[in-house]
Every structure is written in structure tokens, then in C-alpha cells.
């Protein structure tokens, strides 16, 4: 019996999406376009040799090259470089081989664990090591030696790209450098990185610019990632090289027109065929393997790729692979009771690398039972119509109805846990929102204050002293960039802050939290929002309502969400950020990690420039941003200790807020994109018994009028009532934000009502109300009306809060969203 006291309980959640149906039979390939395969460039018949064939040149001849490569170099600099050449080539001359290339390959400087040539210098003479490294640059630039990628990257050159270009005298290479220098959206560091990646690829593959193919550059990128040699990645083996280089070469027309404009299109595995999905789990029984392939191919017609992938894992890995492990002689689906019981016991635990991990208890074993039971029942049904294909596999299903009888009860337990999670996080939400908003406003203000400050100068911002950094890199960037990155030092803590990068990260975290909590959309839908998602609706009275069109991520029902002022402001800030230089939002293709597909180029809102890569933000990035903020808050707020927010928590909080606030459940379901009202009910965390009672009464009444899975068309009376609701929300000071269908619960005491949205134009009126309250309080103090004083103080607090909110709205300037409008009649 396993000791459950040390068992970790885990579950898994699969997301479904409905995209265009992929071809049923797809050629297995690692890349999305089979026309490009990673392969090094073939060695040319005439290798590039800017100074002629120097493969057997003497050391004195190599020394003479320094003057040709660096004609303006000082006499002392040239002398040091020649001394380094004598040391380096003198060492190579002692190794076997007839050419310098053969001797280099026989050295310890060319393998995967290559050493730097600096080891040839004395340890106490750093200048000598530098001279030897400079000599190696001569050998590479002059094409005397063709290094391997590890052999090249084992040596760190301060500047390699520019000397290489000058020596090659290649017009195409000169054009590439000119195009790179014109990419003002890239920082100087990333422009230099694009140049380095190209020259490194040309050097290590021994080719010219004309001979660089997409396959060759793809090979360089993948090898750099595999070896952890991506420039700027510091040994990170998850980052690809030459991303910016690829885009610039494609923009120049160097690659064929049908080539993808981004290298990343070839670095992701696409959708696997049914055969590949099954074969990933090593089924030994050939007949069962073919049965599973045929079964999944039949199911593929009515399901999406994510569901198909999960079904393959459940049937091939968690069902039959375990059966073969328990009984290798099992030949059909007719399982004995003993074997079935053993299998049931095994799937209670997670499996890792084909082995059972008894330290992790599985919570969702019922989903495996349902998938296997579905296999047996489908075979029973299909055998009636196609007995020649399926009848041989028909056998009694070992999973009896009583085995899955408690599934509904267990689902209710899941709902209960989710409701508890929502109740815990609801009072913490304002703290998280205030934290991300304050951090963004602080960093945005710091960036605005620091940008005009000269390098090295001190300045103050909100009572704290800072100074702009003044390193050599800062000075170099200030000369070549119109808007160089801003870095400052905090005098109080001594912390070095990269303000530009920190402000950008804080902005995207703030808008992600704002949109998630005010719309209730899924995180996948968040990152799929585009500029086309912003629409507007003009009511008969001329009032314009902003709408957010959400593309479906789980269902095929596109839905429209009326935007509140806060939601509209967050979306507007994204549009402003992308269009602040007068350019439209760039069109990008987004890779869906679940469906393993690339989208068409779209103006996605959540796109960022990260180094040389301009890409759409991933759902994982959003989740990590929110987790980081929770960890920061936990350092000072004990309530956040061990508590994390996920993007889906905002969806549950949104559902709870709108339904408990009085919004009819079927409208809440439409806003959330739920096809079943019970799904919405499971999202709602109920806090009071009377709400439970009225909610159930309302739901039961609705069920008597229509089936659960259908929605009747809206009548003209219902639509008139819906529009009348917005007219009734207009009050003296602004707008009442109470949900549709809910009456005023505060007896029209608008100043104290949290639902009041003050129009900034009414700030003078709020000042009059505040002045009147102060006079009334003075009179109450004179008359000793203590109860009146308490009430006035409470009202004053609300008035001043409303003033602060309205004043903040005045700082939000209008943003042109680029929404298409109808033409006036001619």
C-alpha cells in the first residue's frame, strides 16, 4: 500500500480550440514548411579567399596581412598583432597537417568543447592573450582558417562583423549592413547582433553572402541553440540565433519569395499525424496500434487537434501501454477482471517517461476511464454499420457504469474548490490591481523624467534621487540612436534600473490585468485580440458604445463585449503605444502552441519588440508576469503568502461579480462564451444564502421557458428595455455603472455609491458639494450633532475619492483607435 502522506496530488487541464480543419494526412516533418530543411551549406568549389590562397602561407606572409586589414592602425598596434600571429601560428605549425586548416582541426580549439586560443598566452600577461585573440581574428577574416561553430564562439571578439565586411568586399554584404543600420526600431546592440550572426554563419560555413541559403542559416540557428552559443543568450539552450538576421535578409529579397518572413516558422514542430501521435508511446502490438490509428483517424473528423492529442495520450499511453506493461501477452481488448483491476490501480498515479511515479497522485483518472469506455462503445456502434472493419474488436467493456457513476459528484467537488479559490482571491484583487497600476505609473513617470536628463547627471523624481548612467555603451548608444535606452541608478538603494525595459514590462502586465478583469476573456483570447477586435455601435440617440469582439478559443461562437470605461482605456493605451510613431500596428503571424499552427498575419494588440524579435506575447508570458507581481506583494503583504493569481482566476472573479451583481445568468453566459448555463453557474462563487435562493429560482424559471442549450432571439420589447437601461443610468454627476436589469440598491445616494462613474466635467460641481459639506460639518460641530458629523465625514471621504478618480480620468488623453466608420450619404 502506497504512503499517501508523501504523495503530491496533481491534475491536468486541456484547452480546446476550433481552427480550420487541417489535412487528414500530413507528411511528417519537423518544420511547418517542408521546403526548408536545416543543413549546412555545401563547400563551394572555389572557397572565398579575399587575399588569395593562404592555406600554406608562411607566418611572415600572414603578418603582412595586418596592414591590409587595418591600414590606419598605429605602429604599436600592428606590432602587437604580429606578435600574436607568431605565437598562434607557431603553435599550429607544431601540429600534424599540410595546411593551416588541417592543423587547426587537429588542435584543441575546434571541437564541441573547444578551448579559447587565449590559453596560449601567459596567465600573468593579459595583453599577450589579447594579441593572440586578435591574431585569430586575422585568420578568420582572411579565410585562412574555417572554424567550427564551437571553435569560433569559444573566442570572444570585441568587434568582428565590421572588419569581416571590409575585407570581403562583397556588395551584397555591404547592402545587408546598410539595411541593418536603417532598422531604427532595433537598438544598437541588436543591430550589431544581427550583423554578428550573419558574419559568424558565413565564417563557420566557409561561404559568401551569395551562397547563404535559408537552410544554411536555419542550420546555424539550430546549432547555436543546441550548443547554447546563441549570441547574447549567455548559455541559454532555449534561444535561437539569427532571428533578426533572417527577417532582414527576407526583407532584402535575399531569400526566395515563398520563404517564411520569420525564422521561427521553422523552429516549431507542426501538427503530427495520427500515426505519429500513436507511435510516440511505443505500442508493441501491431494490430492494436493499427486499431488506435484507425480509431483516432475516424474521431479526427469531429474534434480539434488538442482533443485528439489528449485522446491519443489517454488511449495509447495511459491505457494500452500500461496494459502491455502489466501483461505483455495481451492480444485483444478483452481484459480479464484481474488485469482491469491492476490497470485501474496503476492509473491512479502519474506516469513519467513510461514509468509510474508513485509520488504524484492523479486527480483526473475519471477522464481516462471515460475515454477508454468511449473507445469500447464507439466500436460497438461502428460495428453495426461497418462490421468488416470493426466487428473483430467488439468485446464487453470492462468499465461498468458504476465505475463512472460518481463523476458528477467529483465535478461538483471541483466546482466547490474553485469557488473557494475565488472567495479567497476576491478581496485580494484590489491589492494586485493597485500594485501593477502603481508600478506602471511610477516607471512611466520615471522614464519621462529621466529621458531628457544628460548622461551622468543627477535628478529627482517623487522625492527620490537618481542619476543617468554614463557608461561607454550609454555614450555610444546616445550618438547613434534617436531614443536610446534609459538606465538610471537609485541613490537610496544603489540599484541599477533599466527603466525602458522595466516600463515596457510593467505596461504589458498592467493592460493584461485590466483587460482580463474587466472582460472575463480567456488568456488565449487575450493574446489573440487584434486591432480589428475594436468595434463601435451607435445607438439611435447618437450615443456611441465601444465593443470588443472576441474570437472564440473553445467554441465557435464569436461574442461581443460592451467595453466599460476602464476596459476601453486599457485597449486605447495599447493602440496608442503601437501607433505613437505614426505607423499602423504591424501585421504578425502568431504561433498557437496548442493547435501547433500559425495564424495569418494580423494586427495583434499584444505584440512586443524583444531584442531582434518582434513577436506576439504568449499566454505563458502573461501568467509569469502576474505570478511575479504576486511574489513581490507577498514580501510585504502576508495575505499573498502562498497565493497566486492565474489568468483564469480573473475570469471566475468577473463571472462572480456580474452574476452576483444582478446580471441575468443567460447574459453572463453570453459574455463569457459559455454554451451551457451550468458552466457559468460553476464559475460563480456565491457568498450569501439569499443570493443562492434567488439565483436557483431564476434559473428554474428560465429552464421552464427554454432548453438549457438554446437561446431564443431577442424581441423588440427586450431590446427596447435593454436600451432604456442605459438612459436610466445617466445621473447629475456622470453615469451609473450598475449592471443591466438591476435596480438602484443605494436609494439614489450617488455620492456614496461605488457604481457612480463621475464625468470629469463635473469636477467643479464636486468642489461645490465638498465646500457645502465642510460648512455643514462646521455647523454640526457648533451644535454638537455627533451623528451628523459621522455621516458628513463618511460622505466627504466618498466625495474626495470621486474627485481623485475623476482627476485621474482627465489625465487620460483621447486616443485615435483607427476604427472604420461608415461614409456619410452623398
Coordinates of C-alpha atoms in Angstrom, one line a residue, residues 394-755:
X394 CA -16.1 -5.7 -30.3
X395 CA -15.9 -7.1 -26.7
X396 CA -17.7 -6.3 -23.4
X397 CA -16.5 -3.0 -21.9
X398 CA -14.6 -3.7 -18.7
X399 CA -15.6 -0.2 -17.3
X400 CA -19.0 -0.6 -15.8
X401 CA -21.4 2.3 -15.4
X402 CA -20.9 2.2 -11.6
X403 CA -17.2 2.9 -12.2
X404 CA -18.0 6.4 -13.5
X405 CA -21.2 6.9 -11.5
X406 CA -19.5 9.3 -9.1
X407 CA -18.2 11.5 -11.9
X408 CA -20.8 14.2 -11.4
X409 CA -20.2 14.3 -7.7
X410 CA -16.5 14.7 -8.3
X411 CA -17.1 17.5 -10.8
X412 CA -19.2 19.3 -8.1
X413 CA -16.2 18.9 -5.8
X414 CA -14.1 20.6 -8.3
X415 CA -16.6 23.4 -8.6
X416 CA -16.5 23.8 -4.8
X417 CA -12.8 24.0 -4.7
X418 CA -12.8 26.6 -7.5
X419 CA -15.5 28.7 -5.6
X420 CA -13.3 28.6 -2.5
X421 CA -10.4 29.7 -4.6
X422 CA -12.4 32.6 -5.9
X423 CA -13.6 33.7 -2.5
X424 CA -10.0 33.8 -1.2
X425 CA -8.9 35.9 -4.2
X426 CA -11.7 38.4 -4.4
X427 CA -10.6 40.6 -1.5
X428 CA -7.0 40.4 -2.8
X429 CA -7.8 41.6 -6.3
X430 CA -7.8 45.3 -5.5
X431 CA -4.4 44.9 -3.9
X432 CA -3.0 43.3 -7.0
X433 CA -4.6 45.9 -9.3
X434 CA -3.2 48.7 -7.3
X435 CA 0.2 47.2 -7.3
X436 CA 0.5 46.7 -11.0
X437 CA -1.0 50.1 -11.7
X438 CA 1.2 52.0 -9.2
X439 CA 4.3 50.2 -10.6
X440 CA 3.5 51.1 -14.2
X441 CA 2.7 54.8 -13.3
X442 CA 5.9 55.1 -11.3
X443 CA 8.1 53.6 -14.1
X444 CA 6.3 55.6 -16.8
X445 CA 6.8 58.8 -14.8
X446 CA 10.5 57.9 -14.1
X447 CA 11.1 57.2 -17.8
X448 CA 9.6 60.6 -18.7
X449 CA 11.6 62.4 -16.1
X450 CA 14.9 60.6 -16.9
X451 CA 14.8 60.7 -20.7
X452 CA 15.8 64.4 -21.1
X453 CA 18.5 64.2 -18.4
X454 CA 22.1 64.2 -19.8
X455 CA 24.2 61.1 -19.2
X456 CA 25.8 61.1 -15.8
X457 CA 23.6 63.9 -14.4
X458 CA 21.5 63.7 -11.2
X459 CA 17.8 64.3 -10.9
X460 CA 14.9 63.9 -8.5
X461 CA 11.6 62.1 -9.1
X462 CA 8.9 62.0 -6.5
X463 CA 11.3 62.8 -3.6
X464 CA 14.0 60.2 -4.6
X465 CA 17.3 61.0 -6.2
X466 CA 18.5 59.2 -9.3
X467 CA 21.3 59.6 -11.9
X468 CA 21.6 58.6 -15.5
X469 CA 24.2 56.0 -16.1
X470 CA 27.2 57.2 -18.2
X471 CA 29.0 54.0 -19.4
X472 CA 30.8 53.7 -22.7
X473 CA 27.9 51.8 -24.1
X474 CA 25.5 54.5 -23.0
X475 CA 27.6 57.2 -24.7
X476 CA 27.8 55.0 -27.9
X477 CA 24.0 54.5 -28.0
X478 CA 23.3 58.2 -27.4
X479 CA 25.3 59.0 -30.6
X480 CA 23.6 56.6 -32.9
X481 CA 20.0 56.3 -31.5
X482 CA 17.2 58.9 -31.5
X483 CA 15.7 57.3 -28.4
X484 CA 18.5 55.4 -26.6
X485 CA 17.5 53.1 -23.7
X486 CA 17.3 54.8 -20.3
X487 CA 19.2 53.4 -17.4
X488 CA 19.4 55.0 -14.0
X489 CA 20.9 54.4 -10.6
X490 CA 18.8 54.8 -7.5
X491 CA 20.9 56.7 -4.9
X492 CA 18.9 55.3 -2.0
X493 CA 19.4 51.6 -2.8
X494 CA 22.2 51.7 -5.3
X495 CA 20.1 49.7 -7.7
X496 CA 20.7 49.9 -11.4
X497 CA 17.3 50.2 -13.2
X498 CA 16.9 49.6 -16.9
X499 CA 13.9 52.0 -17.0
X500 CA 13.0 51.4 -20.6
X501 CA 12.8 47.7 -20.3
X502 CA 11.1 47.8 -16.8
X503 CA 8.5 50.3 -18.1
X504 CA 7.7 48.1 -21.1
X505 CA 7.2 45.0 -18.9
X506 CA 5.1 46.9 -16.4
X507 CA 2.9 48.3 -19.1
X508 CA 2.0 44.9 -20.6
X509 CA 1.3 43.4 -17.2
X510 CA -1.0 46.3 -16.3
X511 CA -3.0 46.2 -19.5
X512 CA -3.2 42.4 -19.3
X513 CA -4.7 42.5 -15.8
X514 CA -7.0 45.4 -16.7
X515 CA -8.4 43.6 -19.8
X516 CA -8.7 40.2 -18.0
X517 CA -10.6 41.5 -15.0
X518 CA -12.9 43.8 -16.9
X519 CA -13.8 41.5 -19.8
X520 CA -13.6 37.9 -18.3
X521 CA -12.0 36.6 -21.5
X522 CA -9.6 33.6 -21.5
X523 CA -5.8 34.3 -21.7
X524 CA -5.7 32.6 -25.1
X525 CA -8.4 35.1 -26.3
X526 CA -6.5 37.9 -24.7
X527 CA -3.3 37.4 -26.8
X528 CA -5.4 36.8 -29.9
X529 CA -7.0 40.3 -29.7
X530 CA -6.3 42.4 -32.8
X531 CA -6.9 45.9 -33.9
X532 CA -10.0 44.5 -35.8
X533 CA -11.4 43.4 -32.4
X534 CA -12.4 47.0 -31.6
X535 CA -15.8 48.0 -32.9
X536 CA -18.3 50.6 -32.2
X537 CA -22.1 50.7 -32.1
X538 CA -24.1 53.9 -32.4
X539 CA -27.5 54.0 -30.7
X540 CA -30.5 55.8 -32.2
X541 CA -29.9 58.7 -29.8
X542 CA -26.4 59.2 -31.1
X543 CA -24.6 57.6 -28.1
X544 CA -21.6 55.5 -29.3
X545 CA -20.8 52.3 -27.4
X546 CA -17.4 50.7 -27.7
X547 CA -17.5 47.0 -28.4
X548 CA -14.8 44.3 -28.1
X549 CA -15.2 41.4 -30.5
X550 CA -13.6 38.2 -29.0
X551 CA -12.6 35.4 -31.3
X552 CA -13.5 32.0 -29.9
X553 CA -10.9 29.8 -28.3
X554 CA -13.1 27.0 -27.1
X555 CA -16.3 27.3 -29.0
X556 CA -17.3 28.5 -32.5
X557 CA -19.4 31.4 -31.0
X558 CA -17.8 34.8 -31.6
X559 CA -19.0 37.1 -29.0
X560 CA -19.2 40.9 -28.5
X561 CA -18.5 42.6 -25.1
X562 CA -19.6 46.2 -24.4
X563 CA -16.5 47.9 -23.1
X564 CA -16.6 49.8 -19.8
X565 CA -14.5 53.0 -19.4
X566 CA -11.7 51.1 -17.7
X567 CA -11.6 48.4 -20.3
X568 CA -11.7 50.9 -23.2
X569 CA -8.9 52.9 -21.6
X570 CA -6.6 49.9 -21.4
X571 CA -7.3 48.9 -25.0
X572 CA -6.8 52.5 -26.1
X573 CA -3.4 52.7 -24.4
X574 CA -2.3 49.6 -26.3
X575 CA -3.3 51.2 -29.6
X576 CA -1.5 54.5 -28.6
X577 CA 1.7 52.6 -27.8
X578 CA 1.8 50.8 -31.1
X579 CA 0.9 53.9 -33.2
X580 CA 2.8 56.6 -31.3
X581 CA 5.4 57.0 -34.2
X582 CA 2.6 57.4 -36.8
X583 CA 2.8 53.8 -38.1
X584 CA -0.1 51.3 -38.2
X585 CA 0.0 48.3 -36.0
X586 CA 2.4 45.8 -37.6
X587 CA 1.0 42.6 -39.1
X588 CA 2.4 39.5 -37.4
X589 CA 1.7 35.7 -37.6
X590 CA 1.1 34.1 -34.2
X591 CA 2.0 30.5 -33.4
X592 CA -0.6 28.6 -31.4
X593 CA 1.3 26.3 -29.1
X594 CA -1.9 24.1 -28.5
X595 CA -3.0 23.7 -32.1
X596 CA 0.6 23.8 -33.5
X597 CA -0.4 26.2 -36.3
X598 CA 0.5 29.7 -37.5
X599 CA -2.2 32.3 -37.9
X600 CA -2.5 34.6 -40.9
X601 CA -0.7 38.0 -40.5
X602 CA -2.9 40.1 -38.2
X603 CA -2.5 43.4 -36.3
X604 CA -2.3 41.7 -32.9
X605 CA -2.6 44.1 -30.0
X606 CA -0.4 42.1 -27.6
X607 CA 2.9 42.3 -29.6
X608 CA 6.3 43.4 -28.4
X609 CA 9.7 44.1 -29.6
X610 CA 12.1 41.9 -27.7
X611 CA 15.7 42.2 -29.0
X612 CA 15.7 41.4 -32.7
X613 CA 12.4 39.6 -32.5
X614 CA 9.0 41.3 -32.9
X615 CA 6.5 38.8 -31.6
X616 CA 3.1 38.2 -30.1
X617 CA 3.0 37.8 -26.4
X618 CA 2.4 34.2 -25.3
X619 CA -0.1 33.1 -22.7
X620 CA 2.8 31.7 -20.6
X621 CA 4.4 35.2 -20.5
X622 CA 1.2 36.7 -19.2
X623 CA 0.9 34.1 -16.5
X624 CA 4.6 34.6 -15.4
X625 CA 4.1 38.4 -15.3
X626 CA 1.1 38.0 -12.9
X627 CA 2.9 35.4 -10.8
X628 CA 5.9 37.8 -10.4
X629 CA 3.7 40.5 -9.1
X630 CA 2.1 38.2 -6.6
X631 CA 5.5 37.2 -5.3
X632 CA 6.5 40.9 -5.0
X633 CA 3.4 41.7 -3.0
X634 CA 3.9 38.7 -0.7
X635 CA 7.1 40.2 0.5
X636 CA 5.1 42.9 2.3
X637 CA 1.6 41.5 2.5
X638 CA 1.1 38.2 4.4
X639 CA -2.2 37.7 2.7
X640 CA -0.4 36.9 -0.5
X641 CA 1.9 34.3 1.0
X642 CA 1.4 31.1 -0.9
X643 CA -1.4 32.7 -3.0
X644 CA -1.0 33.1 -6.8
X645 CA -3.3 34.6 -9.4
X646 CA -3.7 32.8 -12.7
X647 CA -5.3 34.5 -15.8
X648 CA -8.3 32.2 -15.4
X649 CA -8.9 33.5 -11.8
X650 CA -9.8 36.9 -13.3
X651 CA -12.4 35.1 -15.5
X652 CA -14.0 33.5 -12.4
X653 CA -13.9 36.7 -10.5
X654 CA -15.6 38.5 -13.4
X655 CA -18.3 35.9 -13.6
X656 CA -18.9 36.1 -9.9
X657 CA -19.1 39.9 -10.0
X658 CA -21.6 40.2 -12.8
X659 CA -23.9 37.4 -11.7
X660 CA -24.0 38.3 -8.0
X661 CA -24.4 42.0 -9.1
X662 CA -27.7 41.2 -10.7
X663 CA -26.9 40.4 -14.3
X664 CA -29.2 37.6 -15.7
X665 CA -27.4 34.3 -15.9
X666 CA -28.0 33.8 -19.6
X667 CA -26.5 37.2 -20.4
X668 CA -23.5 36.4 -18.2
X669 CA -23.1 33.1 -20.2
X670 CA -23.2 35.0 -23.5
X671 CA -20.5 37.4 -22.2
X672 CA -18.3 34.5 -21.1
X673 CA -18.8 32.5 -24.2
X674 CA -20.5 29.5 -22.4
X675 CA -22.9 27.3 -24.3
X676 CA -24.3 25.8 -21.2
X677 CA -25.7 27.8 -18.3
X678 CA -24.4 25.2 -15.8
X679 CA -20.9 26.1 -16.9
X680 CA -21.5 29.7 -15.9
X681 CA -23.1 28.6 -12.7
X682 CA -19.9 26.6 -11.9
X683 CA -17.8 29.8 -12.4
X684 CA -19.8 31.8 -9.9
X685 CA -18.7 31.8 -6.2
X686 CA -21.8 32.5 -4.1
X687 CA -21.4 34.5 -0.9
X688 CA -24.9 34.7 0.6
X689 CA -27.8 32.3 1.1
X690 CA -30.4 34.7 -0.2
X691 CA -28.4 35.0 -3.5
X692 CA -28.4 31.2 -3.8
X693 CA -32.1 31.1 -3.3
X694 CA -33.0 33.8 -5.8
X695 CA -30.4 32.5 -8.3
X696 CA -31.9 29.0 -8.2
X697 CA -35.4 30.4 -8.5
X698 CA -34.4 32.4 -11.6
X699 CA -32.6 29.5 -13.2
X700 CA -35.5 27.1 -12.6
X701 CA -37.9 29.7 -14.2
X702 CA -35.6 30.1 -17.2
X703 CA -35.5 26.3 -17.7
X704 CA -39.3 26.2 -18.0
X705 CA -39.2 28.7 -20.9
X706 CA -36.4 27.2 -23.0
X707 CA -34.0 24.3 -23.2
X708 CA -30.6 24.7 -21.5
X709 CA -28.5 24.6 -24.6
X710 CA -30.7 27.0 -26.7
X711 CA -31.2 30.8 -26.8
X712 CA -34.3 32.4 -28.1
X713 CA -34.0 35.5 -30.3
X714 CA -34.2 38.9 -28.6
X715 CA -37.6 40.5 -29.0
X716 CA -38.1 44.2 -29.9
X717 CA -39.5 44.7 -26.4
X718 CA -36.5 43.2 -24.7
X719 CA -34.2 45.3 -26.9
X720 CA -36.1 48.5 -26.1
X721 CA -35.8 47.6 -22.4
X722 CA -32.1 47.0 -22.8
X723 CA -31.5 50.4 -24.4
X724 CA -33.8 52.2 -21.8
X725 CA -31.5 50.8 -19.1
X726 CA -28.6 53.0 -20.4
X727 CA -30.8 56.1 -20.4
X728 CA -31.8 55.5 -16.8
X729 CA -28.2 55.2 -15.7
X730 CA -27.5 58.9 -16.5
X731 CA -27.3 61.0 -13.4
X732 CA -26.2 64.5 -12.5
X733 CA -22.5 63.7 -11.8
X734 CA -22.0 61.2 -14.6
X735 CA -23.0 57.7 -15.2
X736 CA -24.2 54.8 -13.0
X737 CA -22.4 51.6 -13.8
X738 CA -24.9 49.2 -12.3
X739 CA -25.4 46.0 -14.4
X740 CA -28.3 45.6 -16.8
X741 CA -31.5 44.5 -15.2
X742 CA -30.5 45.6 -11.7
X743 CA -32.3 48.4 -9.8
X744 CA -30.5 51.1 -7.7
X745 CA -29.6 49.5 -4.4
X746 CA -28.4 52.7 -2.7
X747 CA -31.6 54.8 -2.8
X748 CA -30.0 57.1 -5.3
X749 CA -27.4 58.3 -2.8
X750 CA -24.9 58.6 -5.7
X751 CA -22.1 60.2 -3.9
X752 CA -21.7 57.2 -1.6
X753 CA -22.4 54.6 -4.4
X754 CA -19.3 52.8 -5.7
X755 CA -21.1 52.3 -9.0

